[in-house]
Coordinates of C-alpha atoms in Angstrom, one line a residue:
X82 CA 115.7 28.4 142.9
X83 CA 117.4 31.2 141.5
X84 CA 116.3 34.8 141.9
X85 CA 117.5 37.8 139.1
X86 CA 118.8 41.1 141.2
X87 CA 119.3 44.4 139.3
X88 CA 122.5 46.5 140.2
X89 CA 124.5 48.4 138.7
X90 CA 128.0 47.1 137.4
X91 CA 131.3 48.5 138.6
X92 CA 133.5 49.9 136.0
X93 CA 137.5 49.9 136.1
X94 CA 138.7 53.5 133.9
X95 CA 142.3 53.9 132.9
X96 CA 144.1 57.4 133.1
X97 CA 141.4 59.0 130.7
X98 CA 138.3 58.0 131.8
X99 CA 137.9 54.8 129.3
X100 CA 136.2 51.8 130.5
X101 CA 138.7 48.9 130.2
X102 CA 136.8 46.3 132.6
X103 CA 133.3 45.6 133.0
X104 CA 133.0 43.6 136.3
X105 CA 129.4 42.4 138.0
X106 CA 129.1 43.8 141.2
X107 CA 126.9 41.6 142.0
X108 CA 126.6 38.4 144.6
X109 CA 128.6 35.4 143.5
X110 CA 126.8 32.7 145.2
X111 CA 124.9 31.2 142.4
X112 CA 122.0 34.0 141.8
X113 CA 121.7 35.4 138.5
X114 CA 122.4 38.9 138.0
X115 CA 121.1 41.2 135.0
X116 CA 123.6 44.3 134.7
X117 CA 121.7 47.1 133.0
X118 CA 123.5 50.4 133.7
X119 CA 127.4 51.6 134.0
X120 CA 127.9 53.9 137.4
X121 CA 125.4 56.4 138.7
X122 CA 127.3 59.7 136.9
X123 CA 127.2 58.3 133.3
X124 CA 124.5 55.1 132.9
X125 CA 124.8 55.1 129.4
X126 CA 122.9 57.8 128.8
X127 CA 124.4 60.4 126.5
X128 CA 123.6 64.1 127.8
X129 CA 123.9 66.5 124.0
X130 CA 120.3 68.4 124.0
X131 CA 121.2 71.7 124.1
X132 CA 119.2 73.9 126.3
X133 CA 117.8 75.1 123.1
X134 CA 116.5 72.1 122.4
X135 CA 115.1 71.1 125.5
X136 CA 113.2 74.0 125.8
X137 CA 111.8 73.6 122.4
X138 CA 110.9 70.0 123.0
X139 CA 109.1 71.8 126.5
X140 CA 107.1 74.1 124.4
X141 CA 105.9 71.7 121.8
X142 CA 104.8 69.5 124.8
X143 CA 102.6 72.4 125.9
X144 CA 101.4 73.3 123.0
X145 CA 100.4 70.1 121.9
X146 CA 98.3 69.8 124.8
X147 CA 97.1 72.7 125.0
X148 CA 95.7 71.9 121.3
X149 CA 94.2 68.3 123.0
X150 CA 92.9 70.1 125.8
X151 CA 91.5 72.8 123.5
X152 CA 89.3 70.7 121.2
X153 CA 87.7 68.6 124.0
X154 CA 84.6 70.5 123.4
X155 CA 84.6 70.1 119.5
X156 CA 85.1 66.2 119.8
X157 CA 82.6 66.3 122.7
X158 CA 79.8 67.9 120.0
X159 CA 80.8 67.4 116.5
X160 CA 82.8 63.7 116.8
X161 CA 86.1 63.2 115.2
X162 CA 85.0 63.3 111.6
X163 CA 83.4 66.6 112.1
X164 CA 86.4 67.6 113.9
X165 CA 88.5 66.7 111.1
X166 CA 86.9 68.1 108.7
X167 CA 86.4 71.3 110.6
X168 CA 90.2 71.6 110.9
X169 CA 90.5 71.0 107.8
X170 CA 88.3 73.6 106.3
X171 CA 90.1 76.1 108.8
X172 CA 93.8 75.3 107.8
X173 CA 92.4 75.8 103.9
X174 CA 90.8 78.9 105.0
X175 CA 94.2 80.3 107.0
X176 CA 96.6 78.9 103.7
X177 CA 94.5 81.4 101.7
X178 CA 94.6 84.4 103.3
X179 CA 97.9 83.7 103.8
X180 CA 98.8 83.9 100.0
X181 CA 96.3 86.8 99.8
X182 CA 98.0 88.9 102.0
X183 CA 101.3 88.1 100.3
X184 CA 99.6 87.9 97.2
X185 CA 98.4 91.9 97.9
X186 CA 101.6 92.6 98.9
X187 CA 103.8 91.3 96.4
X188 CA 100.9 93.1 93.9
X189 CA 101.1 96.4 95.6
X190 CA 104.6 97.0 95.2
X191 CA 105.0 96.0 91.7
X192 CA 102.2 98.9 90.8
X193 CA 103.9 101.3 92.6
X194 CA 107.1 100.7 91.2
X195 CA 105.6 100.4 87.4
X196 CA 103.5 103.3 88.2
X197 CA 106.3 105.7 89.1
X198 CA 108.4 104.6 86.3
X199 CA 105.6 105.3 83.9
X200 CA 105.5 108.5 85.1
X201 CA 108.9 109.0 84.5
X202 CA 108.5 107.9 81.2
X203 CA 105.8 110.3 80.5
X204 CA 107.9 113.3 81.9
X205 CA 105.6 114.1 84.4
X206 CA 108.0 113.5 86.7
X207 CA 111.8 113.8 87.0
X208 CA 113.4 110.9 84.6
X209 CA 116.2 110.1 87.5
X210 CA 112.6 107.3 88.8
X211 CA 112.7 106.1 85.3
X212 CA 116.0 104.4 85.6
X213 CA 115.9 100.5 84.7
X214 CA 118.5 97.9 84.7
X215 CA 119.9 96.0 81.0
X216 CA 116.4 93.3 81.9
X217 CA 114.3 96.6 82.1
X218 CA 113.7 96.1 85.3
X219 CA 113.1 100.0 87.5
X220 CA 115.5 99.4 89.9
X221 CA 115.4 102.8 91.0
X222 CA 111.4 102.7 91.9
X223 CA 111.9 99.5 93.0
X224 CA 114.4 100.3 96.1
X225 CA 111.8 103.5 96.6
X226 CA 109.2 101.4 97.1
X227 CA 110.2 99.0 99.0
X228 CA 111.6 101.4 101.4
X229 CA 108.8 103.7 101.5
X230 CA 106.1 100.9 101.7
X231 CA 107.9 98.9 104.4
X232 CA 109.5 101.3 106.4
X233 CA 105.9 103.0 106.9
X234 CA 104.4 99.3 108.3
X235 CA 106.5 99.6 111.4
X236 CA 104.5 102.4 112.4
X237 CA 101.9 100.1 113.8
X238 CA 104.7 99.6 116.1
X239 CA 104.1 102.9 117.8
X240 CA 101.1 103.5 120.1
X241 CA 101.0 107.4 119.3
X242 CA 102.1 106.7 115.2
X243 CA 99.1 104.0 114.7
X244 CA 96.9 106.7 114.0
X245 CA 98.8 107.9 110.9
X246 CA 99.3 104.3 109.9
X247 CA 95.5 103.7 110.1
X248 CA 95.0 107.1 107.7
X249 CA 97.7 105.7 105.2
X250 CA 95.6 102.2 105.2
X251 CA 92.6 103.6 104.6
X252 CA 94.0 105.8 101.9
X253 CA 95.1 103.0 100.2
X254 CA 92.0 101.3 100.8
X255 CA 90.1 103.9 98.8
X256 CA 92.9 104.1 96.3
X257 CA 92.3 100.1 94.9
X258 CA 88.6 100.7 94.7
X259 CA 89.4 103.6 92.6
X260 CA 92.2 102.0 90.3
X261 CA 89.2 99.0 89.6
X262 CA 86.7 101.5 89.1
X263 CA 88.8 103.3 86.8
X264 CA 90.3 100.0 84.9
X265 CA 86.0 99.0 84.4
X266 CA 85.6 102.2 83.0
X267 CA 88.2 101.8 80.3
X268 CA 87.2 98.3 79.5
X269 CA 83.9 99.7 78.5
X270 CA 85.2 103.4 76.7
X271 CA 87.5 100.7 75.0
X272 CA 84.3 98.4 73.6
X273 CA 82.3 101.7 72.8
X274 CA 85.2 102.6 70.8
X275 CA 85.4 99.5 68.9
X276 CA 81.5 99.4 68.3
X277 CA 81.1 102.6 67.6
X278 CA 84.6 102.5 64.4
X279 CA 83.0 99.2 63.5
X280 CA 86.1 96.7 64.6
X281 CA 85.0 93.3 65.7
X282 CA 85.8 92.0 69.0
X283 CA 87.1 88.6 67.5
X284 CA 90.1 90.8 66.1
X285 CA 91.6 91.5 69.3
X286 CA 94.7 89.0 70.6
X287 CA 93.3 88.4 74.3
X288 CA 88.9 89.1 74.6
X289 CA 87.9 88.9 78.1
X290 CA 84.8 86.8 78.7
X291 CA 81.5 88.4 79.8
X292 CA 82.8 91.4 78.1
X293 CA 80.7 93.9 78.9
X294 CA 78.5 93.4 81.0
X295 CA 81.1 91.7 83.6
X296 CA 82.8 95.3 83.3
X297 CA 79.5 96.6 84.3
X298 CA 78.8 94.7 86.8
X299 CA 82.1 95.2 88.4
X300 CA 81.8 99.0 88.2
X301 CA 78.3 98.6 90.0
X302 CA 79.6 96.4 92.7
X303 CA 83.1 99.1 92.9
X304 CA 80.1 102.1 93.4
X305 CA 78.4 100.4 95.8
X306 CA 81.4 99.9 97.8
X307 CA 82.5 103.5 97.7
X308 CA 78.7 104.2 99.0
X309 CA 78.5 102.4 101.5
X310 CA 82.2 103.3 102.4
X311 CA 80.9 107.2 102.3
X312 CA 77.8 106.4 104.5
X313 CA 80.2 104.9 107.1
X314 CA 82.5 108.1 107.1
X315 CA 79.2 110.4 107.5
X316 CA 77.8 108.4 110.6
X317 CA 79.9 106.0 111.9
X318 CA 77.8 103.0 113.8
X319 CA 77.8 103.8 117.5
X320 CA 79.6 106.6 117.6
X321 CA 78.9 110.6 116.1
X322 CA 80.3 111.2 113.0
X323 CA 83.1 114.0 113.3
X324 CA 85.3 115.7 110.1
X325 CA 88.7 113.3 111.4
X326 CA 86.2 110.4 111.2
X327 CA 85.6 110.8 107.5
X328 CA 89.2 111.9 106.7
X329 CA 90.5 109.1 108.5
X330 CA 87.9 106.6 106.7
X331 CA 87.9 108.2 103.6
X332 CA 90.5 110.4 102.3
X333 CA 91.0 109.0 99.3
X334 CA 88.3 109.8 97.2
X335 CA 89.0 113.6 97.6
X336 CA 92.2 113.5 96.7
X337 CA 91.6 111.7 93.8
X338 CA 88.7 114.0 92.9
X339 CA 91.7 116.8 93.8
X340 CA 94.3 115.5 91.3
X341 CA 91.5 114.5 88.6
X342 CA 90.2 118.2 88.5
X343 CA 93.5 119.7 88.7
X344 CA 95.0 117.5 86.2
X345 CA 92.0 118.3 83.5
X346 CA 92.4 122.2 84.4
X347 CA 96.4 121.9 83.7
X348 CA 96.5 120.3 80.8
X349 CA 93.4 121.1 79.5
X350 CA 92.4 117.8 78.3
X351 CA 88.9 115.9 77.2
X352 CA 87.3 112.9 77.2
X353 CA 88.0 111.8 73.4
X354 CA 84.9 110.4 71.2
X355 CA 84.4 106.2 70.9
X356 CA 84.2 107.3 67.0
X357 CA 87.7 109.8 67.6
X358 CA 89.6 106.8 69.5
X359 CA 93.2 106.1 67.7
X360 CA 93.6 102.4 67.5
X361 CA 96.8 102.6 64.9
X362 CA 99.4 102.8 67.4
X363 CA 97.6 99.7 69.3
X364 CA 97.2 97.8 66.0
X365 CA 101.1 98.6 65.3
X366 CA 101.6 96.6 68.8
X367 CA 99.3 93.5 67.7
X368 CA 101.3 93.5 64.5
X369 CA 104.8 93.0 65.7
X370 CA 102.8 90.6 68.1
X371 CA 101.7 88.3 65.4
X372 CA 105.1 88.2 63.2
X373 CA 106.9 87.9 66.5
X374 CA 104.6 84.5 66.8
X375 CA 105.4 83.7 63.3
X376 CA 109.1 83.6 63.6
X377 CA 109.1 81.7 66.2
X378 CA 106.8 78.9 64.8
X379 CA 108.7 78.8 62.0
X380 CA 111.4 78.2 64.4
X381 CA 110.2 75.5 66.0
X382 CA 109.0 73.9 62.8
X383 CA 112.9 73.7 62.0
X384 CA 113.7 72.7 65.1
X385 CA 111.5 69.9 65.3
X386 CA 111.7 68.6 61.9
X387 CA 108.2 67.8 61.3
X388 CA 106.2 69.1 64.2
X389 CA 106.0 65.9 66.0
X390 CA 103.7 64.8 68.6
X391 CA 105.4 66.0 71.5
X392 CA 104.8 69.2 70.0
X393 CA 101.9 69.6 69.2
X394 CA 101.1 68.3 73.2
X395 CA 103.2 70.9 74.1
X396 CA 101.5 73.7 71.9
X397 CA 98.3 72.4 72.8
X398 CA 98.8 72.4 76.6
X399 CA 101.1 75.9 76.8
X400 CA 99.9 77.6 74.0

């Protein structure tokens, strides 16, 4: 009867450390022997984790149960399909306000930067923020922007400057509710105009659908907003209401009220007439638009030599 031992095998090195003889160590009387490792310092393991690595394996064990551990409850009461489905819902839910918030971003800074250089174009302010690349791109209110907008985010950073970074959020806040009350009411001067000069909707390149009582309905919804913003700044819930209270929550609307009086009063402007509104610069724009489309349909007729299925797909599809 033979019996199997395990042991580890004895190893001859040369000069450099090479194995060059592999010998059993074990007995020699007939018993088989299984050699499964190479020396205690170096059993043919290879030791190249870095201790990087290792201590990102470390915290992915943690966190991994942690997350186990965490949804005992939910598999306890809702099962794993309603677990699933919960997480699920909940990644969804995170992926969009993730592209929101980037999303809002990426949207605020290309207004501010179009915004200044429109102003520069305009000469109401100096043209040195009007300065745009050969693509016409303002590179000039760009870098302003950018280091304006994001250099005044790290302020969260500091306990005593949170305060003034809460004021500018809340001044921006205001400010978007404001820009979409003011874009509704030019959607609906715009279709007064057109009513009231007798020029058909169906005339106009892009017609937004709803149009107008969507615009209405917006402006209502942007009013209440502002309302109930306003009744918040007054009497804050659970606390008295104080004059750095309402500044703080609502600071924009003055200074837009501010800058809309003083800008009427300056250049001594008016609200123009539907029946007075000059369309001939904007039908100048859709003209150029249309033989702009032209020329390059006729294009792509010669191009195409016969206006083949693939293009018309491809019209169809992309417009």
């Amino acid at each position: 009867m033979s019996c199997v031992t395990y042991e580890l095998d004895s190893v001859v090195k040369d000069d450099k450390g090479a194995d060059i003889e592999r010998q059993p160590s074990g007995p020699k009387d007939g018993t088989v022997t299984e050699v499964i490792g190479s020396g205690v310092d170096n059993a043919g393991y290879h030791r190249r984790l870095s201790k990087r690595q290792i201590m990102m394996m470390t915290f992915g064990a943690g966190i991994g149960t942690g997350l186990w551990v965490g949804t005992g409850n939910a598999l306890k009461y809702a099962g794993p399909a309603g677990t699933a489905v919960a997480y699920t819902i909940v990644a969804y839910v995170n992926g969009f306000i993730f592209l929101s918030v980037i999303s809002c971003g990426i949207t605020s800074f290309y207004v501010a930067s179009r915004s200044l250089t429109a102003l520069a174009d305009l000469q109401l302010v100096h043209p040195f923020f009007g300065a745009k690349d050969k693509a016409g791109r303002p590179w000039i209110s760009l870098l302003i922007c950018g280091a304006l907008g994001g250099g005044l985010c790290y302020l969260n950073c500091n306990k005593t400057a949170i305060q003034v970074y809460n004021w500018f959020s809340s001044l921006v806040g205001i400010a978007g509710f404001i820009n979409w009350g003011a874009i509704f009411i030019t959607q609906i001067r715009f279709r007064a105009a057109l009513k009231a000069q007798g020029i058909s909707p169906d005339t106009l390149p892009f017609k937004a659908p709803l149009a107008p009582w969507a615009h209405w309905l917006g402006l209502v919804i942007i009013i209440f907003i502002l309302a109930c913003e306003f009744y918040i700044s007054v009497s804050p819930i659970g606390e008295p209401g104080t004059a750095v209270t309402f500044f703080a929550n609502y600071l924009g609307m003055p200074l837009f009220l501010f800058d809309f009086v003083a800008y009427k009063l300056w250049f001594r402007t008016k609200l123009v007439k539907p029946s007075e509104v000059d369309f001939s610069e904007a039908k100048m724009f859709d003209e150029e638009d249309r033989l702009a489309r032209e020329i390059m349909d006729d294009e792509a007729l010669q191009k195409d030599d016969g206006f083949g299925l693939w293009q018309k797909a491809k019209n169809l599809v992309l417009g």
